[in-house]
XYZ file of C-alpha atoms in Angstrom:
522
model
C 17.582 -9.222 -13.767
C 17.703 -12.406 -11.713
C 16.870 -15.743 -13.297
C 16.872 -19.191 -11.673
C 19.532 -21.529 -12.920
C 18.053 -23.441 -15.832
C 20.741 -26.112 -15.713
C 19.323 -27.633 -12.561
C 16.429 -29.090 -14.497
C 18.816 -31.785 -15.670
C 19.027 -32.963 -12.082
C 15.293 -33.519 -11.830
C 13.482 -36.741 -12.583
C 10.470 -35.488 -14.487
C 9.284 -38.863 -15.705
C 9.290 -40.563 -12.328
C 7.952 -37.471 -10.613
C 5.255 -37.044 -13.229
C 4.081 -40.639 -12.904
C 3.958 -40.397 -9.140
C 2.297 -37.016 -8.889
C -0.414 -36.851 -11.497
C -2.800 -37.933 -8.734
C -3.075 -36.329 -5.311
C -0.763 -38.119 -2.875
C -2.264 -39.592 0.250
C -2.405 -36.654 2.638
C -2.342 -38.509 5.947
C 1.084 -40.002 5.299
C 2.905 -36.689 5.794
C 0.450 -35.062 8.188
C 1.958 -33.313 11.200
C 0.915 -30.535 13.556
C 4.003 -28.455 12.792
C 5.395 -27.242 9.491
C 8.161 -29.517 8.207
C 11.164 -28.305 6.184
C 9.899 -24.745 5.858
C 13.352 -23.644 4.739
C 13.760 -26.401 2.099
C 17.140 -27.295 3.589
C 16.542 -31.054 3.944
C 17.159 -32.121 0.381
C 19.629 -29.817 -1.311
C 19.478 -29.177 -5.007
C 17.128 -30.573 -7.592
C 14.513 -32.240 -5.425
C 11.115 -32.210 -7.096
C 9.210 -33.031 -3.908
C 11.073 -31.727 -0.830
C 10.804 -33.561 2.479
C 7.499 -32.853 4.189
C 5.975 -31.401 1.028
C 3.825 -32.836 -1.745
C 3.517 -31.751 -5.367
C 0.420 -31.701 -7.522
C 0.274 -30.691 -11.169
C -1.112 -31.485 -14.542
C 0.421 -34.632 -16.016
C 4.093 -34.196 -16.736
C 4.435 -30.754 -15.146
C 5.457 -31.670 -11.603
C 9.115 -31.002 -12.408
C 8.253 -27.290 -12.537
C 8.549 -27.395 -8.741
C 12.039 -28.047 -7.419
C 14.601 -27.024 -4.838
C 17.839 -25.279 -5.765
C 20.704 -23.341 -4.266
C 20.262 -19.692 -3.318
C 18.093 -19.507 -0.208
C 16.815 -16.500 1.685
C 18.441 -17.405 5.024
C 19.790 -20.889 4.378
C 21.403 -22.569 1.379
C 18.351 -23.681 -0.585
C 14.944 -22.502 -1.732
C 11.855 -23.745 -3.525
C 11.499 -22.639 -7.141
C 8.655 -22.909 -9.637
C 9.893 -22.624 -13.220
C 9.541 -24.368 -16.560
C 10.438 -23.638 -20.159
C 6.800 -24.090 -21.213
C 3.518 -23.029 -19.602
C 2.794 -24.875 -16.370
C 0.464 -25.205 -13.394
C 1.949 -26.616 -10.215
C 1.150 -26.694 -6.505
C 3.606 -27.464 -3.702
C 1.694 -28.151 -0.524
C 1.861 -29.472 3.008
C -1.040 -30.799 5.052
C -1.096 -30.100 8.793
C -3.363 -31.987 11.198
C -3.799 -32.177 14.937
C -3.762 -28.387 15.171
C -5.284 -26.584 18.112
C -8.120 -24.481 16.725
C -7.474 -20.757 16.703
C -5.807 -17.971 14.762
C -2.640 -18.714 12.798
C -0.372 -16.838 10.465
C 1.896 -18.168 7.772
C 4.996 -16.085 7.020
C 7.051 -16.638 3.873
C 9.914 -14.965 2.039
C 9.288 -14.745 -1.687
C 10.566 -13.466 -5.019
C 8.889 -13.477 -8.390
C 9.776 -12.459 -11.910
C 6.101 -11.760 -12.611
C 4.030 -12.532 -15.667
C 2.078 -15.460 -14.229
C -1.673 -15.842 -14.556
C -1.484 -16.297 -10.799
C 1.224 -16.952 -8.216
C 0.160 -17.104 -4.604
C 0.416 -18.814 -1.229
C -2.842 -20.062 0.266
C -4.100 -21.551 3.496
C -7.043 -23.804 2.683
C -9.153 -26.623 4.124
C -8.749 -24.997 7.516
C -12.475 -24.814 8.258
C -13.325 -21.426 6.787
C -12.727 -19.502 3.590
C -9.421 -20.056 1.799
C -6.961 -17.232 2.449
C -4.529 -16.173 -0.269
C -1.677 -13.732 -0.626
C -0.270 -13.092 -4.092
C 3.493 -12.995 -4.570
C 4.558 -9.396 -5.276
C 6.783 -8.981 -8.327
C 10.327 -8.666 -6.987
C 13.041 -10.168 -9.151
C 15.990 -9.510 -6.835
C 15.074 -8.625 -3.256
C 13.264 -11.102 -1.013
C 9.912 -9.856 0.280
C 8.110 -11.140 3.368
C 4.404 -11.874 3.011
C 1.893 -13.250 5.484
C -1.296 -15.284 5.200
C -3.568 -15.308 8.264
C -6.265 -17.915 8.840
C -8.652 -19.147 11.502
C -8.405 -22.908 11.996
C -11.687 -24.489 13.138
C -11.249 -28.140 12.073
C -7.850 -28.900 13.654
C -6.228 -29.041 10.205
C -4.933 -26.762 7.458
C -3.170 -27.070 4.113
C -0.323 -24.753 3.151
C -0.347 -24.338 -0.626
C 2.196 -22.654 -2.930
C 0.649 -22.183 -6.374
C 1.805 -21.130 -9.839
C -0.344 -20.870 -12.949
C 2.417 -19.650 -15.183
C 3.528 -18.945 -18.699
C 6.753 -20.269 -20.196
C 9.783 -18.956 -18.332
C 7.870 -17.423 -15.418
C 9.417 -18.148 -12.032
C 8.947 -17.767 -8.294
C 11.200 -18.446 -5.301
C 9.766 -19.287 -1.877
C 11.703 -19.890 1.335
C 11.716 -19.839 5.130
C 8.042 -20.486 5.779
C 6.774 -20.430 9.350
C 3.299 -21.293 10.608
C 2.448 -20.121 14.100
C -0.235 -18.519 16.224
C -1.005 -15.000 15.088
C -3.383 -12.753 13.212
C -3.208 -10.558 10.126
C -5.052 -7.978 8.112
C -5.023 -4.209 7.775
C -7.491 -1.762 9.300
C -7.231 1.085 6.772
C -8.468 0.590 3.209
C -8.747 4.245 2.318
C -8.614 6.825 -0.409
C -7.963 10.522 -0.747
C -11.085 12.031 -2.300
C -10.158 15.698 -1.936
C -11.081 16.392 -5.570
C -14.614 14.984 -5.297
C -16.602 18.047 -4.202
C -15.254 20.211 -7.005
C -15.671 17.407 -9.527
C -19.349 17.076 -8.651
C -19.841 20.852 -8.734
C -18.327 20.969 -12.231
C -20.522 18.175 -13.559
C -18.497 15.074 -12.700
C -20.486 11.830 -12.847
C -19.730 8.505 -11.180
C -21.206 5.156 -12.091
C -21.222 1.663 -10.655
C -19.432 -1.090 -12.530
C -22.685 -1.873 -14.307
C -23.081 1.723 -15.460
C -25.710 3.019 -13.045
C -25.151 6.622 -11.980
C -24.515 6.854 -8.255
C -22.790 8.635 -5.396
C -19.017 8.157 -5.617
C -18.674 7.662 -1.864
C -21.356 4.978 -1.851
C -19.720 3.189 -4.774
C -16.349 3.262 -3.005
C -17.905 2.155 0.299
C -19.598 -0.782 -1.427
C -16.189 -1.832 -2.809
C -14.755 -1.922 0.722
C -13.361 1.573 1.318
C -13.516 2.424 5.020
C -11.421 5.586 5.463
C -11.420 8.910 3.585
C -8.552 11.378 3.433
C -9.306 15.077 2.871
C -6.714 17.820 2.466
C -7.132 21.278 3.968
C -5.827 24.461 2.410
C -6.023 27.741 4.339
C -7.416 30.128 1.697
C -7.315 28.464 -1.736
C -8.011 30.556 -4.815
C -10.886 28.346 -6.013
C -12.592 28.012 -2.633
C -12.234 24.236 -2.514
C -10.388 22.115 0.055
C -10.907 24.863 2.623
C -12.530 24.548 6.036
C -16.094 24.983 4.752
C -15.748 22.373 2.016
C -13.994 19.897 4.305
C -16.779 20.228 6.866
C -19.385 19.460 4.205
C -17.541 16.440 2.830
C -16.820 15.153 6.333
C -20.565 14.855 6.929
C -20.863 12.628 3.873
C -17.830 10.570 4.865
C -19.160 9.877 8.349
C -22.701 9.268 7.069
C -21.211 6.570 4.835
C -19.771 4.890 7.921
C -16.180 5.735 7.079
C -13.406 7.132 9.241
C -11.776 10.485 8.457
C -8.154 11.554 7.994
C -7.644 15.321 7.769
C -4.465 16.296 5.913
C -3.254 19.793 6.812
C -1.042 21.366 4.127
C -0.604 24.692 5.995
C -0.679 26.435 2.626
C -3.129 27.965 0.156
C -2.064 25.444 -2.480
C -0.188 22.167 -2.908
C 2.423 21.382 -0.270
C 4.854 18.620 -1.216
C 8.622 17.944 -1.173
C 9.201 20.690 -3.735
C 6.937 23.382 -2.305
C 5.901 24.340 1.217
C 4.632 27.882 0.708
C 3.159 29.801 3.605
C -0.488 30.865 3.269
C -0.842 34.472 2.136
C -2.484 35.346 5.450
C 0.624 34.217 7.308
C 3.209 35.844 5.043
C 5.724 37.914 6.966
C 4.790 36.350 10.285
C 7.575 35.624 12.741
C 8.378 32.070 13.794
C 6.544 32.669 17.072
C 3.473 33.894 15.189
C 3.632 30.903 12.834
C 3.462 28.530 15.793
C 0.279 30.302 16.893
C -1.051 30.253 13.310
C -0.547 26.478 13.087
C -2.256 25.923 16.420
C -5.216 28.183 15.706
C -5.834 26.886 12.166
C -5.552 23.250 13.239
C -7.781 23.754 16.268
C -10.347 25.779 14.313
C -10.880 23.174 11.588
C -10.866 20.167 13.909
C -13.075 21.777 16.548
C -15.623 22.687 13.859
C -15.564 19.069 12.674
C -16.109 17.867 16.240
C -18.942 20.366 16.790
C -20.893 18.983 13.831
C -20.418 15.396 14.998
C -17.690 14.393 12.543
C -14.572 14.277 14.720
C -11.374 13.484 12.811
C -10.023 9.993 13.486
C -6.538 10.814 12.206
C -4.726 14.038 11.353
C -1.616 14.710 9.318
C 0.334 17.669 10.622
C 1.832 18.645 7.275
C 1.870 16.980 3.858
C 4.975 15.282 2.429
C 7.201 17.340 4.690
C 10.535 15.856 3.568
C 12.056 19.338 3.715
C 9.838 20.652 6.479
C 6.905 23.050 6.099
C 6.089 26.752 6.156
C 9.340 27.597 4.420
C 11.745 28.981 5.244
C 11.139 29.201 9.002
C 9.977 25.589 9.242
C 12.433 23.968 6.861
C 14.671 21.094 7.919
C 17.522 23.622 7.894
C 15.958 24.837 11.150
C 15.015 21.593 12.898
C 14.270 23.092 16.275
C 11.821 25.506 14.648
C 10.232 22.776 12.537
C 9.812 20.749 15.732
C 8.077 23.696 17.389
C 5.627 24.032 14.494
C 4.897 20.288 14.387
C 4.328 20.167 18.148
C 2.031 23.174 17.893
C -0.089 21.191 15.435
C 0.054 18.086 17.628
C -1.070 20.013 20.696
C -4.011 21.530 18.804
C -5.170 18.100 17.606
C -5.058 16.668 21.119
C -6.784 19.735 22.599
C -9.801 18.996 20.389
C -9.793 15.218 20.860
C -7.096 13.294 22.687
C -8.024 10.075 20.858
C -7.283 11.441 17.384
C -4.135 9.867 15.903
C -1.464 12.373 14.820
C 0.617 11.258 11.845
C 3.705 12.753 10.256
C 3.920 12.252 6.494
C 6.979 11.941 4.259
C 7.279 11.124 0.561
C 10.110 8.664 1.129
C 8.420 5.269 0.795
C 11.527 3.475 -0.467
C 14.207 5.692 1.085
C 15.506 3.956 4.196
C 18.350 6.351 4.972
C 16.247 9.446 4.243
C 13.392 8.282 6.413
C 15.775 7.415 9.246
C 17.499 10.777 9.015
C 14.209 12.659 9.140
C 12.614 10.789 12.017
C 15.871 10.531 13.970
C 16.049 14.326 13.724
C 12.395 14.647 14.745
C 12.890 12.431 17.797
C 16.105 14.233 18.760
C 14.172 17.513 18.639
C 11.309 16.244 20.771
C 8.646 16.049 18.070
C 5.442 14.341 19.224
C 3.598 11.949 16.921
C 1.513 8.789 17.021
C 1.952 7.261 13.556
C 4.149 7.439 10.457
C 2.674 7.920 6.990
C 4.749 7.450 3.840
C 3.941 8.240 0.232
C 5.004 5.308 -1.896
C 4.658 5.556 -5.657
C 6.615 2.700 -7.181
C 7.532 4.661 -10.301
C 9.229 7.302 -8.105
C 10.109 5.872 -4.708
C 12.071 2.666 -5.230
C 11.337 -1.034 -5.468
C 8.858 -3.032 -3.394
C 11.883 -4.456 -1.572
C 13.051 -0.913 -0.739
C 9.523 -0.088 0.392
C 9.259 -3.061 2.744
C 12.724 -2.394 4.172
C 11.852 1.257 4.875
C 8.401 0.543 6.292
C 9.578 -2.260 8.580
C 12.495 -0.178 9.829
C 10.330 2.844 10.614
C 7.853 0.733 12.579
C 10.586 -0.983 14.602
C 12.963 1.950 15.050
C 10.326 4.382 16.341
C 7.860 1.874 17.800
C 4.971 3.454 15.910
C 2.294 2.151 13.550
C 2.940 2.886 9.885
C 0.721 3.322 6.842
C 0.866 4.332 3.201
C -0.565 7.853 3.076
C -0.499 7.895 -0.729
C -0.021 5.447 -3.558
C -1.610 4.898 -6.968
C -1.079 3.181 -10.308
C -2.298 3.837 -13.874
C -4.948 1.716 -15.581
C -4.048 3.222 -18.972
C -1.428 5.640 -20.349
C -3.358 8.004 -22.615
C -5.090 11.164 -21.436
C -8.795 11.936 -21.457
C -8.315 15.707 -21.365
C -5.782 17.955 -23.080
C -3.361 17.794 -20.163
C -0.578 15.210 -20.413
C -0.704 12.472 -17.796
C 1.982 12.505 -15.105
C 2.689 8.809 -15.802
C 2.165 8.162 -19.507
C 4.896 5.921 -20.946
C 5.596 2.201 -20.649
C 9.127 3.067 -19.523
C 7.700 4.545 -16.316
C 5.798 1.385 -15.445
C 6.994 -1.317 -13.072
C 7.879 -4.770 -14.344
C 4.982 -7.127 -13.737
C 2.443 -4.333 -13.337
C 0.951 -3.356 -16.697
C -1.079 -0.164 -17.188
C -4.462 -1.857 -17.109
C -7.061 -2.569 -14.443
C -5.433 -5.914 -13.617
C -2.056 -4.221 -13.127
C -3.605 -1.454 -11.030
C -5.397 -3.958 -8.821
C -2.309 -6.165 -8.468
C -0.208 -3.152 -7.472
C -2.638 -2.147 -4.758
C -3.017 -5.669 -3.407
C 0.753 -6.185 -3.298
C 1.445 -2.858 -1.584
C -1.258 -3.680 0.964
C 0.204 -7.155 1.512
C 3.558 -5.577 2.368
C 1.881 -3.262 4.880
C 0.057 -6.273 6.336
C 3.393 -8.038 6.815
C 4.916 -5.289 9.011
C 5.930 -7.070 12.230
C 4.047 -6.761 15.511
C 0.806 -5.652 13.851
C 2.146 -2.174 13.188
C 0.994 -1.985 9.536
C -2.239 0.026 9.557
C -3.110 0.033 5.862
C -3.141 2.110 2.695
C -4.733 5.227 1.210
C -5.180 5.390 -2.564
C -4.448 8.890 -3.770
C -7.257 10.753 -5.534
C -9.516 7.852 -6.438
C -12.214 10.204 -7.770
C -10.097 12.704 -9.742
C -11.560 12.034 -13.160
C -11.199 14.433 -16.089
C -13.818 17.129 -15.521
C -13.531 20.547 -17.165
C -12.745 23.113 -14.487
C -11.392 20.578 -11.990
C -7.732 20.719 -12.973
C -4.658 20.665 -10.790
C -4.191 24.443 -10.499
C -6.668 26.184 -8.149
C -5.758 29.539 -9.715
C -6.472 28.418 -13.313
C -9.922 27.069 -14.194
C -8.644 25.868 -17.577
C -5.854 23.711 -16.149
C -6.073 19.994 -16.843
C -5.780 17.070 -14.506
C -2.845 14.771 -15.286
C -4.155 12.047 -12.969
C -7.371 10.675 -14.465
C -5.498 7.591 -15.722
C -4.760 6.738 -12.079
C -8.274 7.258 -10.725
C -10.434 4.291 -9.726
C -13.141 5.292 -12.193
C -12.639 4.800 -15.925
C -12.888 7.290 -18.775
C -16.551 6.239 -19.076
C -16.926 7.234 -15.376
C -17.636 3.654 -14.271
C -16.069 2.037 -11.215
C -13.037 -0.021 -12.226
C -12.730 -3.664 -11.197
C -9.408 -2.719 -9.554
C -11.519 -1.083 -6.840
C -11.753 -4.597 -5.407
C -8.424 -3.963 -3.652
C -10.442 -2.161 -0.938
C -11.603 -5.614 0.171
C -8.030 -6.771 0.812
C -7.724 -8.495 4.160
């Protein structure tokens, strides 16, 4: 675990700094139209107020902000740390700006635990824009903060409201023309129809019974993901059910992602079973099966006025699909199956985005190997979707590295097809939760609604920071899968439990959780 060097505090001048900085410094003195000393290289070690920057804090706490060795690109960085609780702001006022869209980029680390730790752009003419610092104790993470300047000025503000021993590092800030934000704030709600049929109830945060889709829409959700199974034992997540739910999705003003599993049950890295109706089919027949099934579902959606906006050809196909013919042991055959799906999507609607989906959110080498192989075999695709569950798929640093590389290496937009986080660890039904111990949690992200919301905001911030605007957004996995008798994980067993209700976005009292606010992320 990384910790800043405590010894450097001896180099600071807390008394002098405290006397000088208990009041806001005169802003005009340091005003400039370009960011000064964004890399904190001008002053070296132990400077409480780096060149170009100002510090504001409660009396006697200004020494919690200081420069020290160990930069991201250069030799030095800005650190916030103190041995007792502190609130401190390191800021820089810019004036004489040309009005327009700007974006601040910063490299950050944080040990977590603060009440808040964020970078803001404020006094720029509109609403203050903030990005929280993701918890990353070792690897540097790039975050962005976009803003529209309308008053020819803007203040860059680095803030900590921290407990004793909490720390952040910030370095290599740039402020330049640009925009930000993500277009997809989505959720997989494949379990919803069966939940409702089995008596599932959904309530607003104030406890009023309502339609789950409406509640999610009002929180900011704008995209729904629905899986398709060919002939599932329980009759859910098939063509008929997807058509019905698609009408509700589109009526709510949301976009639609259709996730083809090409199976009668769950398809994931550990299982890619052929549908019973396709068992024994040759590879050539399977290519036709994929085309016909894909075309049939999507054309029916189009015919009822609910054309799919995005389609996944396969679900978490790390090892391929339709085993064994379509496994990654037979790349040329897998490519043929994937292209059959792609062609069917485009035959229905050429504007529908075709995504390929791996469960390798933090696996740089694995993701490269897979997509390098796909490209070498002529696979056609428009976007890359990655599952990224932090308790399985590596650190946030690993996630950013993988996501950025995929976007740049293949020149395609990227998105998180699945992620989630628990808001508690106990189970509401008799089935043990998939994530149910503190040892499975991520440092800085407790199993409560605040931790769940922070996780989602931080993952979305990393997607937002993908260079060249290639970060599309995030889908929360199974936001509505609450514990409802009969709506368990196994479509062949009505008595099976859930295992996921502690990661839904509705609580055990069926009310919308405050963590749902992540849908309103920029």
